[in-house]
Coordinates of C-alpha atoms in Angstrom, one line a residue:
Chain A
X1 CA 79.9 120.4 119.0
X2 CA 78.2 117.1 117.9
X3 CA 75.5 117.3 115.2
X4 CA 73.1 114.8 115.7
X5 CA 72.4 112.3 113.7
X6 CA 68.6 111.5 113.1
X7 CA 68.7 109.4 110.3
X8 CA 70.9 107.2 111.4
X9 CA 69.2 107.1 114.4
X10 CA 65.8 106.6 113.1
X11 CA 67.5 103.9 111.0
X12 CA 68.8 101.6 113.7
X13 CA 64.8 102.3 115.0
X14 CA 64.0 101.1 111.6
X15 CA 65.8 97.6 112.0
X16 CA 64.3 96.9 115.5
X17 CA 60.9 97.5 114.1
X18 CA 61.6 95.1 111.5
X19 CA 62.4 92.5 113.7
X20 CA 59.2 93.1 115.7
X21 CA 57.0 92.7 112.4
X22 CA 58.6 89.5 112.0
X23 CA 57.8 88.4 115.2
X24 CA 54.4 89.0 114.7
X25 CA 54.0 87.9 111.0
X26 CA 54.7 84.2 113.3
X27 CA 52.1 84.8 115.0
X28 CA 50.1 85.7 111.9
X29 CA 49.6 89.1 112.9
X30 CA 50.1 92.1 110.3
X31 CA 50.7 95.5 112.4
X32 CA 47.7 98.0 110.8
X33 CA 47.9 101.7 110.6
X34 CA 44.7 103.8 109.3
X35 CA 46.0 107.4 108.0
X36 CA 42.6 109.5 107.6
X37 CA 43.1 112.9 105.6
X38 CA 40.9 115.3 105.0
X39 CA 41.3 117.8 102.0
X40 CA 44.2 118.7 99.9
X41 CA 46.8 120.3 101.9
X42 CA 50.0 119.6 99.9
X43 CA 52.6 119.1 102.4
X44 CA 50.5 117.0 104.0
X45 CA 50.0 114.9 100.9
X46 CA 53.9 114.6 100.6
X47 CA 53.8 113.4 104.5
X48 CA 51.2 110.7 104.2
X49 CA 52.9 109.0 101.0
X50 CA 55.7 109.4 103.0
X51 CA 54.1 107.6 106.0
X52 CA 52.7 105.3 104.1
X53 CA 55.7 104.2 101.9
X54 CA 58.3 103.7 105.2
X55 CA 55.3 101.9 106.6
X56 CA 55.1 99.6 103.3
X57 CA 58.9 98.9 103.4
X58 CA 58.5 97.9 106.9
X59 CA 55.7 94.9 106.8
X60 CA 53.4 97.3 108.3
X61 CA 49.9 97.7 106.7
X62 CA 49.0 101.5 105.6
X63 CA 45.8 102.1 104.3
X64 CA 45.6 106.5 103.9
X65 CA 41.9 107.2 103.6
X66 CA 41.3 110.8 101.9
X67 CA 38.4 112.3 102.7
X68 CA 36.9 115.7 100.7
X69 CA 37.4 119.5 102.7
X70 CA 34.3 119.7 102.9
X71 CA 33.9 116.5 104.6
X72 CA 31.9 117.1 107.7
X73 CA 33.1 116.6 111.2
X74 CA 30.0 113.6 112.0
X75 CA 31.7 111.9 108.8
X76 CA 34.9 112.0 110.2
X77 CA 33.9 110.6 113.6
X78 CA 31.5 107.7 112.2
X79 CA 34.8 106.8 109.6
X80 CA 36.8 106.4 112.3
X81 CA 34.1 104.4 114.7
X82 CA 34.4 102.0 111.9
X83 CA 38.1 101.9 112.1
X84 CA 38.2 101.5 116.2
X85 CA 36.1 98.7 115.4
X86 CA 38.0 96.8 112.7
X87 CA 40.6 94.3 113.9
X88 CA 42.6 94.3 111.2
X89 CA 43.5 98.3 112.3
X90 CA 45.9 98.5 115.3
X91 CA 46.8 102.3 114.9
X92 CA 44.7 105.6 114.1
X93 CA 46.4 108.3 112.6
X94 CA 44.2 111.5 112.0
X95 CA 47.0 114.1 109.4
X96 CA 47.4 117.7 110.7
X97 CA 46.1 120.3 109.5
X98 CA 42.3 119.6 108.9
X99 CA 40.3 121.7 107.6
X100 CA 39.1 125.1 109.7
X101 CA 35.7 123.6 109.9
X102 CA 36.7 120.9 111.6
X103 CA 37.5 120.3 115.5
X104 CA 40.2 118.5 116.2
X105 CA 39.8 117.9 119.7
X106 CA 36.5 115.9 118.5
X107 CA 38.6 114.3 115.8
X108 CA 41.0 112.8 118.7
X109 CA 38.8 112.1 121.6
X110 CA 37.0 109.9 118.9
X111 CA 39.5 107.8 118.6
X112 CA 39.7 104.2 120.6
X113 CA 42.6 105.2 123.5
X114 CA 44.2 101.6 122.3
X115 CA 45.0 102.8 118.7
X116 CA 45.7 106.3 119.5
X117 CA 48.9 106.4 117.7
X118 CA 49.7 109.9 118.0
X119 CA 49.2 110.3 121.8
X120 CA 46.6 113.0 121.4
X121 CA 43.0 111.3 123.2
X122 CA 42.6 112.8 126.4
X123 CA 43.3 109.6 128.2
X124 CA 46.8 108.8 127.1
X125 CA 47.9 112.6 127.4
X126 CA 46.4 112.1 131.3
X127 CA 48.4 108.9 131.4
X128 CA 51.4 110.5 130.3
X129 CA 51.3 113.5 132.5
X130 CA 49.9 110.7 135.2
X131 CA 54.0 108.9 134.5
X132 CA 51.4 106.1 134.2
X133 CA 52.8 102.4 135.0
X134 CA 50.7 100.9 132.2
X135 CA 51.9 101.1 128.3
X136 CA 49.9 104.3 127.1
X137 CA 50.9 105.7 123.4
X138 CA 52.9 109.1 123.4
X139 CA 53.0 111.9 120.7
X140 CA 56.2 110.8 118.2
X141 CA 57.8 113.8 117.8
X142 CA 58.8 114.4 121.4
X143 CA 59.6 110.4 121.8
X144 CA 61.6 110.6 118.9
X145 CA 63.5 113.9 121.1
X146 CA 64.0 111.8 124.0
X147 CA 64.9 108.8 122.1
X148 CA 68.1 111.2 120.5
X149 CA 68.1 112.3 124.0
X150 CA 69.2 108.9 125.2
X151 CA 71.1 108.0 122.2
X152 CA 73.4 110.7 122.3
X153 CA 73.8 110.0 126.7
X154 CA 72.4 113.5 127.3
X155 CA 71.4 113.5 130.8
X156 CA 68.0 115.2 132.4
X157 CA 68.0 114.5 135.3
X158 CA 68.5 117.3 137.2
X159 CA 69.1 119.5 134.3
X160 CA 67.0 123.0 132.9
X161 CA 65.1 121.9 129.9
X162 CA 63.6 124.7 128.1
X163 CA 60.6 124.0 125.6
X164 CA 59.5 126.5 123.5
X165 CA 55.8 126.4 122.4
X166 CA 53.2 124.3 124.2
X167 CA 51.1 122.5 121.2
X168 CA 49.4 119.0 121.9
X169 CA 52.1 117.8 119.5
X170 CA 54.9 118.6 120.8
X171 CA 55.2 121.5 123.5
X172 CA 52.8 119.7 126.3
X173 CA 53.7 116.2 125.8
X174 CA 57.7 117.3 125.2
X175 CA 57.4 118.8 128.5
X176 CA 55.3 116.2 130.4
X177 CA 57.7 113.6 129.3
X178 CA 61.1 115.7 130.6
X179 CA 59.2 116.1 133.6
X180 CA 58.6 112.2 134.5
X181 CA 62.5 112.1 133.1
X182 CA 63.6 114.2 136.3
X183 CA 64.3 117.5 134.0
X184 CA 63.5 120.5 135.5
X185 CA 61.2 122.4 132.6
X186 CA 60.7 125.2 131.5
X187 CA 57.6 125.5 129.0
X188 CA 57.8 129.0 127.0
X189 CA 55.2 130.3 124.5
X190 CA 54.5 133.0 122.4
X191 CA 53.9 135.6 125.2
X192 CA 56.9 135.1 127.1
X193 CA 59.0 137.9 127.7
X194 CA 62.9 137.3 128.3
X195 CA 62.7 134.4 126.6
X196 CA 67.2 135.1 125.9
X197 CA 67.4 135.1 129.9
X198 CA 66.1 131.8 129.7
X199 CA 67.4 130.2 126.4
X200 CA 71.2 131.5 128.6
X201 CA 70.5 129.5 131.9
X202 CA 68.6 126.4 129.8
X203 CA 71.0 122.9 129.6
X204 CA 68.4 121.5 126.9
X205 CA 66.2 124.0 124.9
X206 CA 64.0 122.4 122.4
X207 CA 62.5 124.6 119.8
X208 CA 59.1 124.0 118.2
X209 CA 57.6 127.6 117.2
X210 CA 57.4 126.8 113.4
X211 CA 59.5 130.0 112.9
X212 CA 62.8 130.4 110.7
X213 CA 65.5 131.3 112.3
X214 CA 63.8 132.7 114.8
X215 CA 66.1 131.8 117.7
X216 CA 69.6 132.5 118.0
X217 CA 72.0 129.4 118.9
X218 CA 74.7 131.5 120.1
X219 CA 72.8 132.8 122.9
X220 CA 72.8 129.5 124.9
X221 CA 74.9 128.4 127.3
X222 CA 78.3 126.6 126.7
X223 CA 77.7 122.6 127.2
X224 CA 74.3 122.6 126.5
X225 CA 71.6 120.1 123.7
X226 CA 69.6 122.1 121.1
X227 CA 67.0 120.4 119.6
X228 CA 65.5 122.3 116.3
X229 CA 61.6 120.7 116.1
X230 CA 61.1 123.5 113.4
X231 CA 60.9 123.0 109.6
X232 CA 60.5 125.8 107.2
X233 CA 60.7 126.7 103.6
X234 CA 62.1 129.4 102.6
X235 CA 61.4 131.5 99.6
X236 CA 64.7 130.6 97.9
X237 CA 63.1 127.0 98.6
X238 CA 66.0 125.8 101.2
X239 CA 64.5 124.2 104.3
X240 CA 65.5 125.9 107.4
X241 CA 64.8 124.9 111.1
X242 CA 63.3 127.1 113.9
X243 CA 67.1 128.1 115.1
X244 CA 70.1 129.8 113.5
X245 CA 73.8 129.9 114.0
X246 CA 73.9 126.7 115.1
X247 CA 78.2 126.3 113.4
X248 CA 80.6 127.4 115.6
X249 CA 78.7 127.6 118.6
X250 CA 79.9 126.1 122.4
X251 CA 76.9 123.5 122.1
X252 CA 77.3 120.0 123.0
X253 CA 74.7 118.6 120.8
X254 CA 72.5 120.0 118.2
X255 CA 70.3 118.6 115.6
X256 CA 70.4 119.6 112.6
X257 CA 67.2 120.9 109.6
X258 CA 66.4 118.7 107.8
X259 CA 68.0 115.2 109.1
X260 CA 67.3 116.0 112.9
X261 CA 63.8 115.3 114.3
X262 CA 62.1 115.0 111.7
X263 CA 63.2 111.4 110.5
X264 CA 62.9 110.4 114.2
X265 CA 59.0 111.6 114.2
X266 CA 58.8 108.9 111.1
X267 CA 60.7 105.8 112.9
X268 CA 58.6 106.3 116.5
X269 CA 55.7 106.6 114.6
X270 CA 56.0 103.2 113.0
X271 CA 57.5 101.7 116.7
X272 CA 54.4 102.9 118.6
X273 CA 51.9 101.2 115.6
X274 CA 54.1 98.1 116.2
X275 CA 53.6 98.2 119.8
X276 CA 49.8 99.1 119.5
X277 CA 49.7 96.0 117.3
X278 CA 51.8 94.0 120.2
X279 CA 49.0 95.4 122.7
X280 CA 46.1 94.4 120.9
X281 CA 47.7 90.5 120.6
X282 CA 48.2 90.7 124.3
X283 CA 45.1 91.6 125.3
X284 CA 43.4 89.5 122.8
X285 CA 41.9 92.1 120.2
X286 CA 43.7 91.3 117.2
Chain B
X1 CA 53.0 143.7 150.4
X2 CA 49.3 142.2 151.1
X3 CA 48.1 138.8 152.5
X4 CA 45.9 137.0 150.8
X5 CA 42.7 135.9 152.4
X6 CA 41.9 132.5 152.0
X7 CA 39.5 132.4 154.6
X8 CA 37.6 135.6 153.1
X9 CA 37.7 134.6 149.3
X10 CA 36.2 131.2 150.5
X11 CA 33.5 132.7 152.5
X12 CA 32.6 134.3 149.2
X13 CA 32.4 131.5 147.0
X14 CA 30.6 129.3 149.5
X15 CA 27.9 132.2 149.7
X16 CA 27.9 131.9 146.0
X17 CA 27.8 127.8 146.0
X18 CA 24.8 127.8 148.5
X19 CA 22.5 130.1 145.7
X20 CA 23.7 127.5 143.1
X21 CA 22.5 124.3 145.6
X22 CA 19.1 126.3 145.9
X23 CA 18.9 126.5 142.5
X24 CA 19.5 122.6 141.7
X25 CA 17.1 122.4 145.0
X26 CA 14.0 124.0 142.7
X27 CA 15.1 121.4 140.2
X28 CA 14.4 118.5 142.9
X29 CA 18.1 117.9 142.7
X30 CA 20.6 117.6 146.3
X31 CA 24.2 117.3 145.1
X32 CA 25.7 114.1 146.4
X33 CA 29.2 113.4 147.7
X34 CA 30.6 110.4 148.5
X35 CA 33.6 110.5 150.3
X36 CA 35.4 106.8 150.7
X37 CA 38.3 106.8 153.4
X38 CA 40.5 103.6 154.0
X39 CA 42.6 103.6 157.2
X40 CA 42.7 105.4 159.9
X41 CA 44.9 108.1 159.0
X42 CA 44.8 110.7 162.2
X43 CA 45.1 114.1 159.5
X44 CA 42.5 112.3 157.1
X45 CA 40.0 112.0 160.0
X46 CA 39.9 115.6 160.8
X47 CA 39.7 116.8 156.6
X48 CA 36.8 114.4 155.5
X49 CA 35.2 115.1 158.5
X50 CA 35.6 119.0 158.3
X51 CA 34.4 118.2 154.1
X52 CA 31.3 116.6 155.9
X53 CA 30.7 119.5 157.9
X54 CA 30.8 122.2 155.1
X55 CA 29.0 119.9 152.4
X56 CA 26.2 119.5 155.1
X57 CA 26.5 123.3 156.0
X58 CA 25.8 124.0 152.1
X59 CA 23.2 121.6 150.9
X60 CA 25.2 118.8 150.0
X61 CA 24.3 115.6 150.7
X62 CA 28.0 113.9 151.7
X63 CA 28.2 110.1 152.6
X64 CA 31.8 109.3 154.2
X65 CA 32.3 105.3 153.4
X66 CA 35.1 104.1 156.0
X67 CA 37.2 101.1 155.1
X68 CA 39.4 99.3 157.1
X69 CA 43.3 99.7 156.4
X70 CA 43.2 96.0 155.6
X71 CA 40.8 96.8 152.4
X72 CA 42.1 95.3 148.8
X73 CA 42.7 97.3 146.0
X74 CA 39.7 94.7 144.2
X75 CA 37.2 95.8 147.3
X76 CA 37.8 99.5 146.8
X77 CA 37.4 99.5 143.2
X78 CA 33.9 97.6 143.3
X79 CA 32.9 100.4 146.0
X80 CA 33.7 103.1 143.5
X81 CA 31.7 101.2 140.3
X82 CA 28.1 100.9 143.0
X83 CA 29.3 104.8 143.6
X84 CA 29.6 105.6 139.7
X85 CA 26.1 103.5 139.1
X86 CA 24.1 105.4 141.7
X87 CA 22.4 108.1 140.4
X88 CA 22.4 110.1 144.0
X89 CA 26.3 110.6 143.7
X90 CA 27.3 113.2 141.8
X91 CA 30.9 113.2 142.8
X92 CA 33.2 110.7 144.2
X93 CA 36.5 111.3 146.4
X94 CA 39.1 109.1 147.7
X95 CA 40.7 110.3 150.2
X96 CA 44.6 110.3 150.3
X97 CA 46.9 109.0 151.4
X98 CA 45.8 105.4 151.2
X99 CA 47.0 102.5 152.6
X100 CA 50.9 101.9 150.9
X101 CA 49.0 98.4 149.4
X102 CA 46.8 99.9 147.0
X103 CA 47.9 101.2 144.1
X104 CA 46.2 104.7 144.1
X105 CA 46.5 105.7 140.0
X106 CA 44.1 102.3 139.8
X107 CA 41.5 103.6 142.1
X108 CA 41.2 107.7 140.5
X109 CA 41.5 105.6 136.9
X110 CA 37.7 103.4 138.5
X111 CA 36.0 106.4 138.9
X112 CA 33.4 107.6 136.2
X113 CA 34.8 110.6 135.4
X114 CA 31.9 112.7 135.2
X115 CA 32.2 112.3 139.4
X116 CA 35.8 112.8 139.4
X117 CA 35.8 115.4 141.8
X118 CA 39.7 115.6 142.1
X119 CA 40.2 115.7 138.4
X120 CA 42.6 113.0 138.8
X121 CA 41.2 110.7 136.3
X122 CA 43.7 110.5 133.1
X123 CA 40.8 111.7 131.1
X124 CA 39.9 115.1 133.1
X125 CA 44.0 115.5 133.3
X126 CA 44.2 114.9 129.6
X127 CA 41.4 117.7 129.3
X128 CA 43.1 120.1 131.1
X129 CA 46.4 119.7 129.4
X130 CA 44.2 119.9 125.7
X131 CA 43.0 122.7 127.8
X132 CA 39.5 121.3 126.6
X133 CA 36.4 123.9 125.4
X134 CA 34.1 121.4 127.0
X135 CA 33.5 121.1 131.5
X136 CA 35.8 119.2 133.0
X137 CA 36.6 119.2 136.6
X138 CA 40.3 119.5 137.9
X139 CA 42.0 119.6 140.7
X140 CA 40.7 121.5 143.5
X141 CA 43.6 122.9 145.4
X142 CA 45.2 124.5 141.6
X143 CA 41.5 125.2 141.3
X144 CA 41.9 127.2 144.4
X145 CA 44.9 128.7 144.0
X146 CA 43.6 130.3 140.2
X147 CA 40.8 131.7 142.0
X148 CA 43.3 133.4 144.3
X149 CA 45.2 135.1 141.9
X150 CA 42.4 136.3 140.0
X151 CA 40.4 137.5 142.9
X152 CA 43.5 139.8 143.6
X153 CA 43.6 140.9 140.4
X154 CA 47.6 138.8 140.0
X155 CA 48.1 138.9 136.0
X156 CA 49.7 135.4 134.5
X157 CA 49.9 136.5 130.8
X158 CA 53.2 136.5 129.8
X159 CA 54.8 136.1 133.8
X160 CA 57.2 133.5 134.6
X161 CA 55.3 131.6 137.1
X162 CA 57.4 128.7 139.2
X163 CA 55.7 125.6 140.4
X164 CA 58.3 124.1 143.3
X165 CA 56.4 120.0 143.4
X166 CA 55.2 117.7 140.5
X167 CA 52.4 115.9 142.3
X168 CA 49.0 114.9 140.4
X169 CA 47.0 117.0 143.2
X170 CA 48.9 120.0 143.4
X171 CA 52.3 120.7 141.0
X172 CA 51.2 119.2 137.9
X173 CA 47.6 120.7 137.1
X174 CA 48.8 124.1 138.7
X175 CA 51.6 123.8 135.6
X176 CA 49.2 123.0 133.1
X177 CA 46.5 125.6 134.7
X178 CA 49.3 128.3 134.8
X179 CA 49.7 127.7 130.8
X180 CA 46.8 127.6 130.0
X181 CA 46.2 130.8 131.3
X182 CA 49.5 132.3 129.3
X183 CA 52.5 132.1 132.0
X184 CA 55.2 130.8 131.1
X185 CA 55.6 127.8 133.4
X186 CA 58.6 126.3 135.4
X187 CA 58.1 122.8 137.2
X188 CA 61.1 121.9 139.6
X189 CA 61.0 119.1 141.5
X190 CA 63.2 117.0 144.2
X191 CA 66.0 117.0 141.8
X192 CA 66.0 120.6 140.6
X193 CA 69.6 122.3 141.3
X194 CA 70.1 126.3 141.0
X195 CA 66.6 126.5 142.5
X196 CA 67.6 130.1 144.5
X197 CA 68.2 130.8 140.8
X198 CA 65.2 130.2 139.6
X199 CA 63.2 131.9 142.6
X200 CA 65.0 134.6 142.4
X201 CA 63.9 135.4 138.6
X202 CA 60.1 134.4 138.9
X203 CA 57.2 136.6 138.9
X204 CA 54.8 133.5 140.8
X205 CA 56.2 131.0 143.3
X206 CA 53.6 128.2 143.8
X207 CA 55.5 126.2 146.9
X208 CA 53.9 122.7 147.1
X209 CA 57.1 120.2 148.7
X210 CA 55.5 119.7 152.1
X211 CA 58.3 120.7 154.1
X212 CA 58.4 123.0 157.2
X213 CA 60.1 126.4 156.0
X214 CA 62.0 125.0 152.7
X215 CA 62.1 127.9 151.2
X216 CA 63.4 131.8 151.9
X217 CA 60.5 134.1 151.1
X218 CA 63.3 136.9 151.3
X219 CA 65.0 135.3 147.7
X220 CA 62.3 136.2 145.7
X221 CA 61.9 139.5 143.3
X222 CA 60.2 142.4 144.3
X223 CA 56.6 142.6 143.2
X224 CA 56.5 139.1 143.0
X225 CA 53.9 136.8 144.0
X226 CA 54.1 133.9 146.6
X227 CA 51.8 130.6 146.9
X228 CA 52.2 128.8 149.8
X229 CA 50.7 125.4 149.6
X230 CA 52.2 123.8 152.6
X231 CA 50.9 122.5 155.7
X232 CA 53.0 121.5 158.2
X233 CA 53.3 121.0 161.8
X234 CA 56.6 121.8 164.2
X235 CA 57.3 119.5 167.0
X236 CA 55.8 122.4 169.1
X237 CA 52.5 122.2 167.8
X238 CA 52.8 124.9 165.5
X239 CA 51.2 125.0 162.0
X240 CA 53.7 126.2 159.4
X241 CA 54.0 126.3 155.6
X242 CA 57.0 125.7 153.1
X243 CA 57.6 129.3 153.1
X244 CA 59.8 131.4 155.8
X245 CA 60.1 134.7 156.4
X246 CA 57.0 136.0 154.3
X247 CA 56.9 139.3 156.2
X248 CA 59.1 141.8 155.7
X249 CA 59.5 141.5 152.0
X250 CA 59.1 143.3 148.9
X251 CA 56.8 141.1 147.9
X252 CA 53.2 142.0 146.4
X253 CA 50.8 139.2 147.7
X254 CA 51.6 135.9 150.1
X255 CA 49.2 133.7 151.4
X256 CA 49.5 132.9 155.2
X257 CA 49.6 129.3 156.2
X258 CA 47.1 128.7 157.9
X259 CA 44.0 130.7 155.9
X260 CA 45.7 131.5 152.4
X261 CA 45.6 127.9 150.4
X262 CA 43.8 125.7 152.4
X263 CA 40.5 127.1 153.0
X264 CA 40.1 127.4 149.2
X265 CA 40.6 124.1 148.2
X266 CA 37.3 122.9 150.7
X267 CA 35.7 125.6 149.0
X268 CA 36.6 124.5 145.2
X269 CA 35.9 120.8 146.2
X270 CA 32.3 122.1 146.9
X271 CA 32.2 123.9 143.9
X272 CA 33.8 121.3 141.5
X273 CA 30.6 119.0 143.2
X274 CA 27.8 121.5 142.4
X275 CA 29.2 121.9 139.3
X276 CA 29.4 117.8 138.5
X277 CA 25.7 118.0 139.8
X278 CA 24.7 120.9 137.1
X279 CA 26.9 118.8 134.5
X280 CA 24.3 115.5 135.6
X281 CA 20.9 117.7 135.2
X282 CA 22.5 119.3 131.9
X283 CA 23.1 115.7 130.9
X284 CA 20.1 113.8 131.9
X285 CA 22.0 111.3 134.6
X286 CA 20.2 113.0 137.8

C-alpha cells in the first residue's frame, strides 16, 4: 500500500503557482485574494494566518478582513459588494464556520461568480455539475482529491467511487466532479444504511463525515484508493482523520491525517486565485 | 406489484394547476410560455405541439417560435434576450435536440433564469444541488418523477436509490433531487461496469439511457421500485421503454411506458410555468 503524499504534492503545486505569479508580475498584475471572517472561531483563526501566510510566500496578495460575531448578515453582503467591485481583488474567500446568525447561502450567492474562489455561488456549482466548457472555479478540497487522483495514476473511469457526506464543500462537488471524470458514484450520507456493503464493493471511497475513526479501512476492497477528507482532534490532542486502520491493509493508495488532503486544499486554493487573477487579465477586469 | 399511473397522477395535478391559473386570472395575470423550436425534428413537432395543446387547454398563453434548422447560435440567443425582456413571458423553453451547430449549454445559459422553465440554467442547477431554501425551478421530468414516488407513498430516506444516465434533463437533477430528499444516490453512466450488481442491491432504479429494453426488470430486489424513463420505438411501431420484463416481478411499483413518466413531465412543465408566473406577481415583473 502507497501512502500518499500530499505535501509533496501540494509542493510541486506550490512551484507552478510561482511561476504563474511571475508571469503576471510582467504584466504588472498582483493575483488578490480577500479572506472575510466573521467572529472568533479559533481554528479558523489558525486557518486564515495560515492562508494568508502560504499566500504571502507565494507573491500573492492576502488581505483577511475580520469582522465582529455579531456582524450582521447586510454588513457582510455590502463588505463584499465592495470587494466584487475592487480590481485589485481577483478572489473572494468567505472562512467557514460563520456565525449561526448568519446564512451562508446569502454569504455565497453574493459573491461575483468571477472571484468565487471556493466554488460555492450557485452558478459555478451549476457549471460544474453542467461539465461546463468554459473555466468556472471549483471547491479546493475535492480539486485537490482529484489532483492526488491523477498524480498517483488512479484511474475513474469506469470505477465505483464512493463519497461519503454530501456538504457544498466537499460531498456534492467531490461527486459532481467524479461524475464528469467517468466514475461511477456513489454519494452516502448520514442516513444510509449498509454503508460496509458499499465501502466492500467501492474502488475509491473518499471520506468526509468529520468523524474520528469512524470508518474502518479494513473493510474495503483489496486494490482500492482511500481518501481521509476528515481531520479531528482528539482529547489526547493527536489529530486523527475520519478512517482507521489504515497500516496493514490491501489498499492501493491511502492518504494519510494530517499530510493528506489537507495541504492539497491549501495549494488549489492558491492555483484557482491565480487563475481567477489570469481570468480577470483575459477578459480585461484587472 | 402496482403500476404506476402517470396518466391519473397528471390528471390530478392539471386539475390542480387550472385552480392556480384562475387564481393568477383574478389577479389580471395569463401565464405565458414561449416555446422556441429550431429544425424540423419529426418527434419535436408532435411534443411542442402536444405542450401547446395542454398549455391552451389550462389557461396558458403558449407562443411556439419556429426557426429554421439553418438558424445561428447568435440569432437564437437574441430571440431568447426579446423573450427574457417581455414581460408577457413568464417562462422560456428550447426545445431539444437542436440543430448539432449550436452549442446548447450557450442557449439554457441566455435565458433569464427566473423563466428557466427546464431548470437548466447553471444557476437553478446550482440551486438545486445547494438544495436552496429559496423557489427555484428544476427540471421537469425529475420533477415528475418526485411527485410519483411521493404520490405512492415510495419512501427515499435512507434507500439506495440508482440513477442509470447522467444527462442535465433527466440523470443529473434526479441525483441531486434524490439527495436531497435523503437517499443515498448512485449515478452510473455509459461506462459503469458490474451494473447487474448494482441493480440488483437498489431499493430505486431510475432508468434514463434511451435504449429499447436495456435493462432486465427481473434483476432487481424484491420490494424495490422501478422508474422507467425511456421512450422508444421498435422497428414495428411499438412504443417501448428501457425496461423489460416489468411484469411478473417482485417488484413494488413500475411505471409503464407509455403513461408512467411521460405524462408527468407535460404536467410539471405546466406547473414549473404557473409557478414562474406566481414567482413574477410575488416579485413585481408581471
Amino acid at each position: 500500500m502507497t501512502m500518499i503524499d500530499g505535501q509533496m504534492v501540494a509542493t510541486q503545486i506550490k512551484q507552478q503557482i510561482a511561476k504563474q505569479v511571475n508571469e503576471l508580475a510582467e504584466l504588472g498584475v498582483t493575483p488578490g485574494l480577500a479572506v472575510i471572517m466573521v467572529g472568533n472561531d479559533a481554528a479558523s483563526e489558525i486557518y486564515v494566518k495560515n492562508k494568508q501566510q502560504v499566500a504571502t510566500d507565494l507573491g500573492i496578495e492576502a488581505n483577511t478582513i475580520k469582522m465582529p460575531a455579531d456582524t450582521t448578515e447586510l454588513a457582510i453582503i455590502k463588505k463584499i459588494q465592495i470587494l466584487n467591485a475592487d480590481p485589485a481583488v481577483d478572489a473572494i474567500l468567505v472562512q467557514s464556520p460563520m456565525p449561526t446568525h448568519i446564512n451562508e447561502q446569502n454569504i455565497q450567492a453574493a459573491i461575483d461568480p468571477s472571484k468565487d474562489v471556493d466554488g460555492f455561488h450557485p452558478y459555478n456549482l451549476g457549471q460544474l455539475v453542467t461539465d461546463a466548457n468554459e473555466y468556472y472555479p471549483v471547491a479546493n478540497t475535492p480539486r485537490g482529491i482529484m489532483r492526488l487522483l491523477k498524480w498517483y495514476d488512479v484511474k475513474t473511469t469506469g470505477k465505483l467511487a464512493l463519497v461519503i457526506g454530501r456538504s457544498i464543500l466537499v460531498g456534492k462537488p467531490m461527486a459532481a466532479m467524479l461524475t464528469n471524470a467517468d466514475a461511477t458514484v456513489i454519494t452516502a450520507n448520514s442516513q444510509t444504511k449498509n454503508l460496509d456493503e458499499l465501502i466492500a464493493i467501492a474502488d475509491i471511497v473518499v471520506v468526509a463525515m468529520g468523524k474520528a475513526n469512524a470508518i474502518d479501512a479494513q473493510k474495503m476492497k483489496a486494490g482500492a484508493t482511500l481518501i481521509d477528507v476528515g481531520i479531528n482532534r482528539l482529547a489526547d490532542g493527536t489529530l486523527v482523520g475520519d478512517v482507521a486502520n489504515k497500516n496493514n491493509t490491501n489498499l492501493a493508495f491511502a492518504t494519510p491525517v494530517p499530510g493528506g488532503v489537507g495541504p492539497m486544499t491549501i495549494a488549489t486554493l492558491m492555483e484557482t486565485t491565480v487563475e481567477l487573477a489570469q481570468q480577470h487579465v483575459a477578459h480585461g477586469n484587472d
